[in-house]
PDB file of C-alpha atoms in Angstrom:
ATOM      1  CA  MET A   1     -21.129 -19.729   7.299  1.00 93.00           C
ATOM      2  CA  GLN A   2     -18.794 -20.346   4.371  1.00 96.00           C
ATOM      3  CA  TRP A   3     -17.312 -18.426   1.472  1.00 97.00           C
ATOM      4  CA  GLN A   4     -14.493 -18.788  -1.051  1.00 98.00           C
ATOM      5  CA  ASP A   5     -12.326 -16.026  -2.490  1.00 98.00           C
ATOM      6  CA  HIS A   6      -9.011 -15.207  -4.137  1.00 98.00           C
ATOM      7  CA  ALA A   7      -6.558 -13.729  -1.628  1.00 98.00           C
ATOM      8  CA  ILE A   8      -3.024 -12.502  -1.044  1.00 98.00           C
ATOM      9  CA  ILE A   9      -1.145 -13.416   2.122  1.00 98.00           C
ATOM     10  CA  LEU A  10      -0.252 -10.367   4.251  1.00 98.00           C
ATOM     11  CA  GLY A  11       1.172 -12.145   7.284  1.00 97.00           C
ATOM     12  CA  VAL A  12       0.757 -14.893   9.852  1.00 97.00           C
ATOM     13  CA  LYS A  13       0.881 -15.131  13.636  1.00 96.00           C
ATOM     14  CA  ARG A  14       1.675 -18.266  15.567  1.00 96.00           C
ATOM     15  CA  HIS A  15      -1.298 -19.882  17.320  1.00 95.00           C
ATOM     16  CA  GLY A  16      -0.617 -22.838  19.574  1.00 92.00           C
ATOM     17  CA  GLU A  17       1.925 -25.488  18.699  1.00 92.00           C
ATOM     18  CA  THR A  18       1.056 -26.198  15.080  1.00 95.00           C
ATOM     19  CA  SER A  19      -1.444 -23.616  13.847  1.00 97.00           C
ATOM     20  CA  VAL A  20      -1.283 -19.973  12.722  1.00 98.00           C
ATOM     21  CA  ILE A  21      -3.685 -17.110  12.308  1.00 98.00           C
ATOM     22  CA  ALA A  22      -3.341 -15.941   8.720  1.00 98.00           C
ATOM     23  CA  GLU A  23      -4.054 -12.395   7.611  1.00 98.00           C
ATOM     24  CA  VAL A  24      -5.060 -12.113   3.965  1.00 98.00           C
ATOM     25  CA  MET A  25      -6.366  -9.478   1.586  1.00 98.00           C
ATOM     26  CA  THR A  26      -9.304 -10.919  -0.313  1.00 98.00           C
ATOM     27  CA  ARG A  27     -10.765  -9.442  -3.440  1.00 97.00           C
ATOM     28  CA  ASP A  28     -14.395  -9.315  -2.338  1.00 96.00           C
ATOM     29  CA  ARG A  29     -14.226  -9.336   1.467  1.00 96.00           C
ATOM     30  CA  GLY A  30     -11.298  -7.096   2.229  1.00 97.00           C
ATOM     31  CA  ARG A  31      -8.673  -7.815   4.827  1.00 98.00           C
ATOM     32  CA  HIS A  32      -9.616 -10.950   6.730  1.00 97.00           C
ATOM     33  CA  LEU A  33      -8.182 -13.176   9.454  1.00 98.00           C
ATOM     34  CA  GLY A  34      -8.619 -16.910   9.887  1.00 97.00           C
ATOM     35  CA  LEU A  35      -7.126 -19.880  11.688  1.00 97.00           C
ATOM     36  CA  VAL A  36      -5.041 -22.266   9.594  1.00 98.00           C
ATOM     37  CA  ARG A  37      -4.649 -25.611  11.297  1.00 96.00           C
ATOM     38  CA  SER A  38      -1.200 -27.159  10.793  1.00 95.00           C
ATOM     39  CA  GLY A  39      -0.135 -23.823   9.338  1.00 95.00           C
ATOM     40  CA  ARG A  40       3.390 -24.334  10.714  1.00 95.00           C
ATOM     41  CA  SER A  41       3.871 -27.594   8.829  1.00 96.00           C
ATOM     42  CA  ARG A  42       6.585 -27.948   6.181  1.00 95.00           C
ATOM     43  CA  ALA A  43       3.935 -28.110   3.489  1.00 95.00           C
ATOM     44  CA  MET A  44       2.127 -24.924   4.550  1.00 96.00           C
ATOM     45  CA  GLN A  45       4.980 -22.646   5.583  1.00 96.00           C
ATOM     46  CA  PRO A  46       6.104 -21.875   1.995  1.00 96.00           C
ATOM     47  CA  VAL A  47       2.491 -21.141   1.047  1.00 97.00           C
ATOM     48  CA  LEU A  48       1.782 -18.773   3.948  1.00 98.00           C
ATOM     49  CA  GLN A  49       4.442 -16.224   2.984  1.00 97.00           C
ATOM     50  CA  PRO A  50       3.563 -12.534   2.405  1.00 97.00           C
ATOM     51  CA  GLY A  51       2.874 -11.763  -1.236  1.00 97.00           C
ATOM     52  CA  ASN A  52       1.707 -15.235  -2.261  1.00 98.00           C
ATOM     53  CA  ALA A  53      -1.624 -15.502  -4.070  1.00 98.00           C
ATOM     54  CA  VAL A  54      -3.908 -18.209  -2.735  1.00 98.00           C
ATOM     55  CA  GLU A  55      -7.461 -19.473  -2.904  1.00 98.00           C
ATOM     56  CA  VAL A  56      -9.140 -19.437   0.510  1.00 98.00           C
ATOM     57  CA  VAL A  57     -12.244 -21.123   1.869  1.00 98.00           C
ATOM     58  CA  TRP A  58     -13.433 -19.616   5.146  1.00 98.00           C
ATOM     59  CA  ARG A  59     -15.769 -21.424   7.524  1.00 97.00           C
ATOM     60  CA  ALA A  60     -17.269 -20.382  10.852  1.00 95.00           C
ATOM     61  CA  ARG A  61     -20.437 -21.023  12.811  1.00 94.00           C
ATOM     62  CA  LEU A  62     -21.221 -17.302  12.984  1.00 93.00           C
ATOM     63  CA  ASP A  63     -20.078 -14.447  10.747  1.00 90.00           C
ATOM     64  CA  GLU A  64     -18.455 -12.561  13.651  1.00 90.00           C
ATOM     65  CA  HIS A  65     -16.245 -15.527  14.613  1.00 95.00           C
ATOM     66  CA  LEU A  66     -12.570 -15.764  13.648  1.00 95.00           C
ATOM     67  CA  GLY A  67     -13.278 -18.870  11.596  1.00 96.00           C
ATOM     68  CA  GLU A  68     -10.922 -21.250   9.834  1.00 97.00           C
ATOM     69  CA  PHE A  69      -9.186 -20.987   6.479  1.00 97.00           C
ATOM     70  CA  ARG A  70      -8.533 -23.784   4.044  1.00 97.00           C
ATOM     71  CA  ILE A  71      -5.812 -22.436   1.779  1.00 98.00           C
ATOM     72  CA  GLU A  72      -4.626 -23.616  -1.638  1.00 97.00           C
ATOM     73  CA  PRO A  73      -1.632 -22.022  -3.424  1.00 97.00           C
ATOM     74  CA  VAL A  74      -2.156 -20.151  -6.692  1.00 97.00           C
ATOM     75  CA  THR A  75       0.960 -18.025  -7.303  1.00 97.00           C
ATOM     76  CA  LEU A  76       3.966 -18.511  -5.021  1.00 96.00           C
ATOM     77  CA  ARG A  77       5.935 -15.323  -5.597  1.00 95.00           C
ATOM     78  CA  ALA A  78       7.380 -14.916  -2.078  1.00 94.00           C
ATOM     79  CA  ALA A  79      10.813 -16.327  -2.980  1.00 93.00           C
ATOM     80  CA  ARG A  80      11.173 -13.797  -5.804  1.00 93.00           C
ATOM     81  CA  LEU A  81      10.056 -11.004  -3.467  1.00 94.00           C
ATOM     82  CA  MET A  82      13.120 -11.715  -1.330  1.00 93.00           C
ATOM     83  CA  GLU A  83      15.524 -10.888  -4.156  1.00 92.00           C
ATOM     84  CA  THR A  84      15.460  -7.068  -4.020  1.00 92.00           C
ATOM     85  CA  ALA A  85      15.200  -4.495  -1.244  1.00 93.00           C
ATOM     86  CA  THR A  86      12.266  -2.766  -2.934  1.00 95.00           C
ATOM     87  CA  ALA A  87      10.336  -6.035  -2.959  1.00 96.00           C
ATOM     88  CA  VAL A  88      11.188  -6.994   0.628  1.00 95.00           C
ATOM     89  CA  TYR A  89      10.170  -3.610   1.999  1.00 97.00           C
ATOM     90  CA  GLY A  90       7.356  -3.069  -0.490  1.00 97.00           C
ATOM     91  CA  VAL A  91       5.286  -6.114   0.445  1.00 97.00           C
ATOM     92  CA  GLN A  92       5.585  -5.170   4.133  1.00 97.00           C
ATOM     93  CA  ALA A  93       4.739  -1.513   3.524  1.00 98.00           C
ATOM     94  CA  MET A  94       1.631  -2.314   1.485  1.00 98.00           C
ATOM     95  CA  GLY A  95       0.458  -4.713   4.177  1.00 98.00           C
ATOM     96  CA  ALA A  96       0.822  -1.922   6.735  1.00 98.00           C
ATOM     97  CA  LEU A  97      -1.222   0.413   4.518  1.00 98.00           C
ATOM     98  CA  LEU A  98      -4.018  -2.146   4.179  1.00 98.00           C
ATOM     99  CA  ARG A  99      -4.129  -2.489   7.975  1.00 97.00           C
ATOM    100  CA  LEU A 100      -5.227   1.147   8.141  1.00 98.00           C
ATOM    101  CA  LEU A 101      -8.540   0.036   6.618  1.00 97.00           C
ATOM    102  CA  PRO A 102     -11.291  -1.662   8.629  1.00 96.00           C
ATOM    103  CA  GLU A 103     -11.136  -5.448   8.707  1.00 96.00           C
ATOM    104  CA  ARG A 104     -13.612  -7.204   6.382  1.00 97.00           C
ATOM    105  CA  ASP A 105     -14.292  -3.977   4.472  1.00 97.00           C
ATOM    106  CA  PRO A 106     -14.169  -4.810   0.732  1.00 97.00           C
ATOM    107  CA  HIS A 107     -11.800  -2.800  -1.483  1.00 97.00           C
ATOM    108  CA  PRO A 108     -11.576  -4.813  -4.727  1.00 97.00           C
ATOM    109  CA  HIS A 109      -9.660  -2.093  -6.585  1.00 97.00           C
ATOM    110  CA  LEU A 110      -6.949  -2.153  -3.896  1.00 98.00           C
ATOM    111  CA  PHE A 111      -6.737  -5.938  -4.181  1.00 98.00           C
ATOM    112  CA  ASP A 112      -6.298  -5.648  -7.955  1.00 97.00           C
ATOM    113  CA  ALA A 113      -3.674  -2.923  -7.512  1.00 97.00           C
ATOM    114  CA  LEU A 114      -1.832  -5.021  -4.938  1.00 97.00           C
ATOM    115  CA  GLU A 115      -1.569  -7.932  -7.364  1.00 96.00           C
ATOM    116  CA  VAL A 116      -0.180  -5.687 -10.098  1.00 95.00           C
ATOM    117  CA  ILE A 117       2.393  -4.065  -7.817  1.00 96.00           C
ATOM    118  CA  LEU A 118       3.586  -7.387  -6.394  1.00 96.00           C
ATOM    119  CA  ASP A 119       4.458  -8.460  -9.930  1.00 94.00           C
ATOM    120  CA  HIS A 120       6.488  -5.276 -10.533  1.00 93.00           C
ATOM    121  CA  LEU A 121       8.371  -4.838  -7.253  1.00 93.00           C
ATOM    122  CA  HIS A 122      11.539  -6.189  -8.875  1.00 87.00           C
ATOM    123  CA  ASN A 123      11.674  -3.036 -11.051  1.00 86.00           C
ATOM    124  CA  PRO A 124      12.355  -0.130  -8.656  1.00 81.00           C
ATOM    125  CA  ALA A 125      11.199   2.645 -11.026  1.00 77.00           C
ATOM    126  CA  ASP A 126       7.880   0.945 -11.757  1.00 89.00           C
ATOM    127  CA  ALA A 127       7.508  -0.132  -8.129  1.00 93.00           C
ATOM    128  CA  GLY A 128       7.986   3.420  -6.856  1.00 95.00           C
ATOM    129  CA  GLU A 129       5.334   4.901  -9.137  1.00 94.00           C
ATOM    130  CA  LEU A 130       2.846   2.122  -8.449  1.00 95.00           C
ATOM    131  CA  PHE A 131       3.420   2.325  -4.708  1.00 97.00           C
ATOM    132  CA  VAL A 132       2.707   6.067  -4.662  1.00 97.00           C
ATOM    133  CA  ARG A 133      -0.526   5.495  -6.565  1.00 96.00           C
ATOM    134  CA  PHE A 134      -1.413   2.759  -4.070  1.00 98.00           C
ATOM    135  CA  GLU A 135      -0.908   5.215  -1.200  1.00 98.00           C
ATOM    136  CA  LEU A 136      -3.140   7.741  -2.975  1.00 98.00           C
ATOM    137  CA  ALA A 137      -5.824   5.066  -3.405  1.00 98.00           C
ATOM    138  CA  VAL A 138      -5.656   4.143   0.295  1.00 98.00           C
ATOM    139  CA  LEU A 139      -5.944   7.815   1.245  1.00 98.00           C
ATOM    140  CA  ASN A 140      -8.987   8.093  -0.997  1.00 98.00           C
ATOM    141  CA  ASP A 141     -10.641   5.041   0.561  1.00 98.00           C
ATOM    142  CA  LEU A 142     -10.005   6.468   4.018  1.00 98.00           C
ATOM    143  CA  GLY A 143     -11.847   9.626   2.988  1.00 97.00           C
ATOM    144  CA  PHE A 144      -8.822  11.863   2.424  1.00 97.00           C
ATOM    145  CA  GLY A 145      -8.434  11.699  -1.340  1.00 97.00           C
ATOM    146  CA  LEU A 146      -6.382  14.347  -3.139  1.00 97.00           C
ATOM    147  CA  ASP A 147      -7.750  16.292  -6.104  1.00 96.00           C
ATOM    148  CA  LEU A 148      -4.908  16.418  -8.623  1.00 96.00           C
ATOM    149  CA  ALA A 149      -6.999  16.941 -11.759  1.00 94.00           C
ATOM    150  CA  GLU A 150      -7.431  20.726 -11.848  1.00 94.00           C
ATOM    151  CA  CYS A 151      -6.138  23.919 -10.259  1.00 95.00           C
ATOM    152  CA  ALA A 152      -7.923  24.842  -7.039  1.00 95.00           C
ATOM    153  CA  ALA A 153      -7.537  28.558  -7.833  1.00 93.00           C
ATOM    154  CA  THR A 154      -8.291  28.777 -11.561  1.00 94.00           C
ATOM    155  CA  GLY A 155      -9.846  25.479 -12.591  1.00 94.00           C
ATOM    156  CA  ALA A 156      -7.075  24.994 -15.175  1.00 92.00           C
ATOM    157  CA  ARG A 157      -6.140  21.416 -16.014  1.00 92.00           C
ATOM    158  CA  SER A 158      -2.732  22.150 -17.523  1.00 90.00           C
ATOM    159  CA  ASP A 159       0.672  23.097 -16.089  1.00 91.00           C
ATOM    160  CA  LEU A 160      -0.251  21.834 -12.642  1.00 94.00           C
ATOM    161  CA  ALA A 161       2.892  22.095 -10.520  1.00 95.00           C
ATOM    162  CA  TYR A 162       1.906  22.166  -6.858  1.00 97.00           C
ATOM    163  CA  VAL A 163      -0.435  20.689  -4.270  1.00 98.00           C
ATOM    164  CA  SER A 164      -1.862  22.813  -1.486  1.00 97.00           C
ATOM    165  CA  PRO A 165      -0.920  21.317   1.900  1.00 97.00           C
ATOM    166  CA  LYS A 166      -4.165  22.704   3.323  1.00 95.00           C
ATOM    167  CA  SER A 167      -6.716  21.495   0.793  1.00 96.00           C
ATOM    168  CA  GLY A 168      -4.916  18.601  -0.912  1.00 97.00           C
ATOM    169  CA  ARG A 169      -5.819  20.108  -4.289  1.00 97.00           C
ATOM    170  CA  ALA A 170      -3.588  20.786  -7.270  1.00 97.00           C
ATOM    171  CA  VAL A 171      -2.441  24.331  -8.071  1.00 97.00           C
ATOM    172  CA  SER A 172      -1.119  25.570 -11.399  1.00 96.00           C
ATOM    173  CA  ARG A 173       2.397  26.926 -11.734  1.00 95.00           C
ATOM    174  CA  SER A 174       1.275  30.518 -12.279  1.00 95.00           C
ATOM    175  CA  ALA A 175      -1.326  30.553  -9.513  1.00 96.00           C
ATOM    176  CA  GLY A 176       0.981  28.913  -6.992  1.00 95.00           C
ATOM    177  CA  ALA A 177       4.135  30.867  -7.787  1.00 95.00           C
ATOM    178  CA  PRO A 178       3.710  33.489  -5.007  1.00 95.00           C
ATOM    179  CA  TRP A 179       3.429  30.703  -2.409  1.00 94.00           C
ATOM    180  CA  ALA A 180       5.739  28.159  -4.021  1.00 95.00           C
ATOM    181  CA  ASP A 181       7.877  27.776  -0.883  1.00 94.00           C
ATOM    182  CA  LYS A 182       4.789  26.726   1.092  1.00 95.00           C
ATOM    183  CA  MET A 183       3.458  24.288  -1.501  1.00 97.00           C
ATOM    184  CA  LEU A 184       4.103  20.605  -2.037  1.00 97.00           C
ATOM    185  CA  ILE A 185       5.490  19.632  -5.435  1.00 97.00           C
ATOM    186  CA  LEU A 186       3.117  17.786  -7.775  1.00 96.00           C
ATOM    187  CA  PRO A 187       5.326  15.293  -9.672  1.00 95.00           C
ATOM    188  CA  PRO A 188       4.628  15.394 -13.417  1.00 92.00           C
ATOM    189  CA  PHE A 189       3.860  11.658 -13.585  1.00 92.00           C
ATOM    190  CA  LEU A 190       0.917  12.155 -11.187  1.00 93.00           C
ATOM    191  CA  GLY A 191      -0.645  15.019 -13.140  1.00 82.00           C
ATOM    192  CA  VAL A 192      -3.418  14.666 -15.701  1.00 73.00           C
ATOM    193  CA  GLU A 193      -0.865  15.268 -18.459  1.00 67.00           C
ATOM    194  CA  GLY A 194       1.704  12.960 -16.924  1.00 60.00           C
ATOM    195  CA  ASN A 195       3.238  10.680 -19.525  1.00 64.00           C
ATOM    196  CA  ASP A 196       6.839  10.805 -18.309  1.00 74.00           C
ATOM    197  CA  ALA A 197       8.310   8.078 -16.165  1.00 78.00           C
ATOM    198  CA  ALA A 198       9.459   9.056 -12.706  1.00 86.00           C
ATOM    199  CA  ASP A 199      13.059  10.066 -12.113  1.00 90.00           C
ATOM    200  CA  PHE A 200      14.794  10.502  -8.758  1.00 92.00           C
ATOM    201  CA  ASP A 201      13.495  14.009  -8.057  1.00 93.00           C
ATOM    202  CA  SER A 202       9.902  13.434  -9.134  1.00 93.00           C
ATOM    203  CA  LEU A 203       9.654  10.158  -7.239  1.00 94.00           C
ATOM    204  CA  ALA A 204      11.152  11.751  -4.118  1.00 95.00           C
ATOM    205  CA  ALA A 205       8.565  14.549  -4.404  1.00 96.00           C
ATOM    206  CA  ALA A 206       5.791  11.970  -4.778  1.00 96.00           C
ATOM    207  CA  PHE A 207       6.883  10.140  -1.623  1.00 97.00           C
ATOM    208  CA  ARG A 208       6.920  13.451   0.269  1.00 97.00           C
ATOM    209  CA  LEU A 209       3.445  14.271  -1.043  1.00 98.00           C
ATOM    210  CA  THR A 210       1.750  11.048   0.029  1.00 98.00           C
ATOM    211  CA  GLY A 211       3.784  10.862   3.233  1.00 97.00           C
ATOM    212  CA  PHE A 212       2.669  14.361   4.224  1.00 98.00           C
ATOM    213  CA  PHE A 213      -1.048  13.615   3.870  1.00 98.00           C
ATOM    214  CA  LEU A 214      -0.801  10.158   5.438  1.00 98.00           C
ATOM    215  CA  HIS A 215       0.893  11.737   8.441  1.00 97.00           C
ATOM    216  CA  ARG A 216      -1.570  14.610   8.716  1.00 97.00           C
ATOM    217  CA  HIS A 217      -4.817  12.711   8.190  1.00 97.00           C
ATOM    218  CA  VAL A 218      -4.050   9.180   9.364  1.00 98.00           C
ATOM    219  CA  TYR A 219      -0.958   8.615  11.471  1.00 98.00           C
ATOM    220  CA  GLU A 220      -1.027  11.733  13.635  1.00 97.00           C
ATOM    221  CA  PRO A 221      -4.782  11.554  14.483  1.00 97.00           C
ATOM    222  CA  ARG A 222      -4.444   7.856  15.370  1.00 97.00           C
ATOM    223  CA  GLY A 223      -1.293   8.415  17.388  1.00 97.00           C
ATOM    224  CA  ILE A 224       0.756   5.965  15.328  1.00 96.00           C
ATOM    225  CA  GLU A 225       3.918   6.109  13.245  1.00 94.00           C
ATOM    226  CA  ALA A 226       4.380   5.203   9.608  1.00 94.00           C
ATOM    227  CA  ALA A 227       5.599   1.638   9.158  1.00 95.00           C
ATOM    228  CA  ALA A 228       9.388   1.383   9.145  1.00 96.00           C
ATOM    229  CA  ALA A 229       9.043  -0.650   5.956  1.00 97.00           C
ATOM    230  CA  ARG A 230       7.859   2.456   4.110  1.00 97.00           C
ATOM    231  CA  ASP A 231      11.089   4.255   4.934  1.00 96.00           C
ATOM    232  CA  GLY A 232      13.049   1.228   3.754  1.00 96.00           C
ATOM    233  CA  PHE A 233      11.070   1.017   0.528  1.00 96.00           C
ATOM    234  CA  VAL A 234      11.456   4.738  -0.213  1.00 96.00           C
ATOM    235  CA  ARG A 235      15.206   4.639   0.269  1.00 94.00           C
ATOM    236  CA  ALA A 236      15.617   1.437  -1.739  1.00 94.00           C
ATOM    237  CA  ALA A 237      13.523   2.729  -4.645  1.00 94.00           C
ATOM    238  CA  LEU A 238      15.385   6.036  -4.816  1.00 94.00           C
ATOM    239  CA  ARG A 239      18.801   4.414  -4.430  1.00 92.00           C
ATOM    240  CA  ALA A 240      18.004   2.095  -7.327  1.00 89.00           C
ATOM    241  CA  LEU A 241      17.225   5.100  -9.537  1.00 86.00           C
ATOM    242  CA  ASP A 242      20.414   6.877  -8.503  1.00 83.00           C
ATOM    243  CA  PRO A 243      22.980   4.685  -6.685  1.00 74.00           C
ATOM    244  CA  ALA A 244      25.033   7.758  -5.764  1.00 69.00           C
ATOM    245  CA  SER A 245      21.910   9.638  -4.763  1.00 63.00           C
ATOM    246  CA  ARG A 246      21.437  12.184  -2.102  1.00 55.00           C
ATOM    247  CA  THR A 247      19.494  10.532   0.687  1.00 52.00           C
ATOM    248  CA  LEU A 248      15.898  11.594   1.115  1.00 54.00           C
ATOM    249  CA  SER A 249      16.126  13.190   4.551  1.00 55.00           C
ATOM    250  CA  ASP A 250      12.387  13.149   5.151  1.00 59.00           C
ATOM    251  CA  PRO A 251      10.823  10.224   3.253  1.00 55.00           C
ATOM    252  CA  ASN A 252       7.565  10.478   5.176  1.00 58.00           C
ATOM    253  CA  GLY A 253       6.973  14.082   4.163  1.00 54.00           C
ATOM    254  CA  VAL A 254       6.568  15.244   7.745  1.00 45.00           C
ATOM    255  CA  PRO A 255       7.321  18.930   8.227  1.00 38.00           C
ATOM    256  CA  ALA A 256      10.336  19.666  10.404  1.00 32.00           C
TER     257      ALA A 256
END
């Protein structure tokens, strides 16, 4: 068995004295593991850093085996990803999100989104918006997608201001007003009319929104916690937008 694909390094784990098991996100074969012989060598260590784009050749006798990777560098962006807090936390947080998906399950649109975000993590405002959309895409692929296109009560597609915590559907400002204190805020940049860039408040609301549904549908049923890197990314992204900002007391959107 053999295949070749474009991939992004998510992480590595030591295996024996000189080798590692690399975890990559491939475009056509999803998240995949493979043994890299001499992966701890001076030549390979800079290549096998999270966020780097590589070309991988996988070989194994049977499809269900771990197999071996031959890896060639394509874009070595890991050094740049160490320059800002949003980048350091962001690459870890997106890796944790991808681990929620079954191994070897293809998600080419998530691979493409990951590449775009990795090239924008140095800009906290852009990174925050893109990360939220990435979380929404992961939720959708897990079967818990949100419907933010029209009002659940009236069918209206304008002036959408809330999201129902029960249904995950958008609600217009007028229809949701009587229950506004029980609703989640729909940030304008996520709405169908959204052309405005995120500011501190709208990005904080977006993090609460995705965090709430990830907790309800994914983390709580699986008995796991959100990755600590997500909390770090949220705080770094918001602090970059407003250095004297109020801290986001509940970045994961979990009800008190």
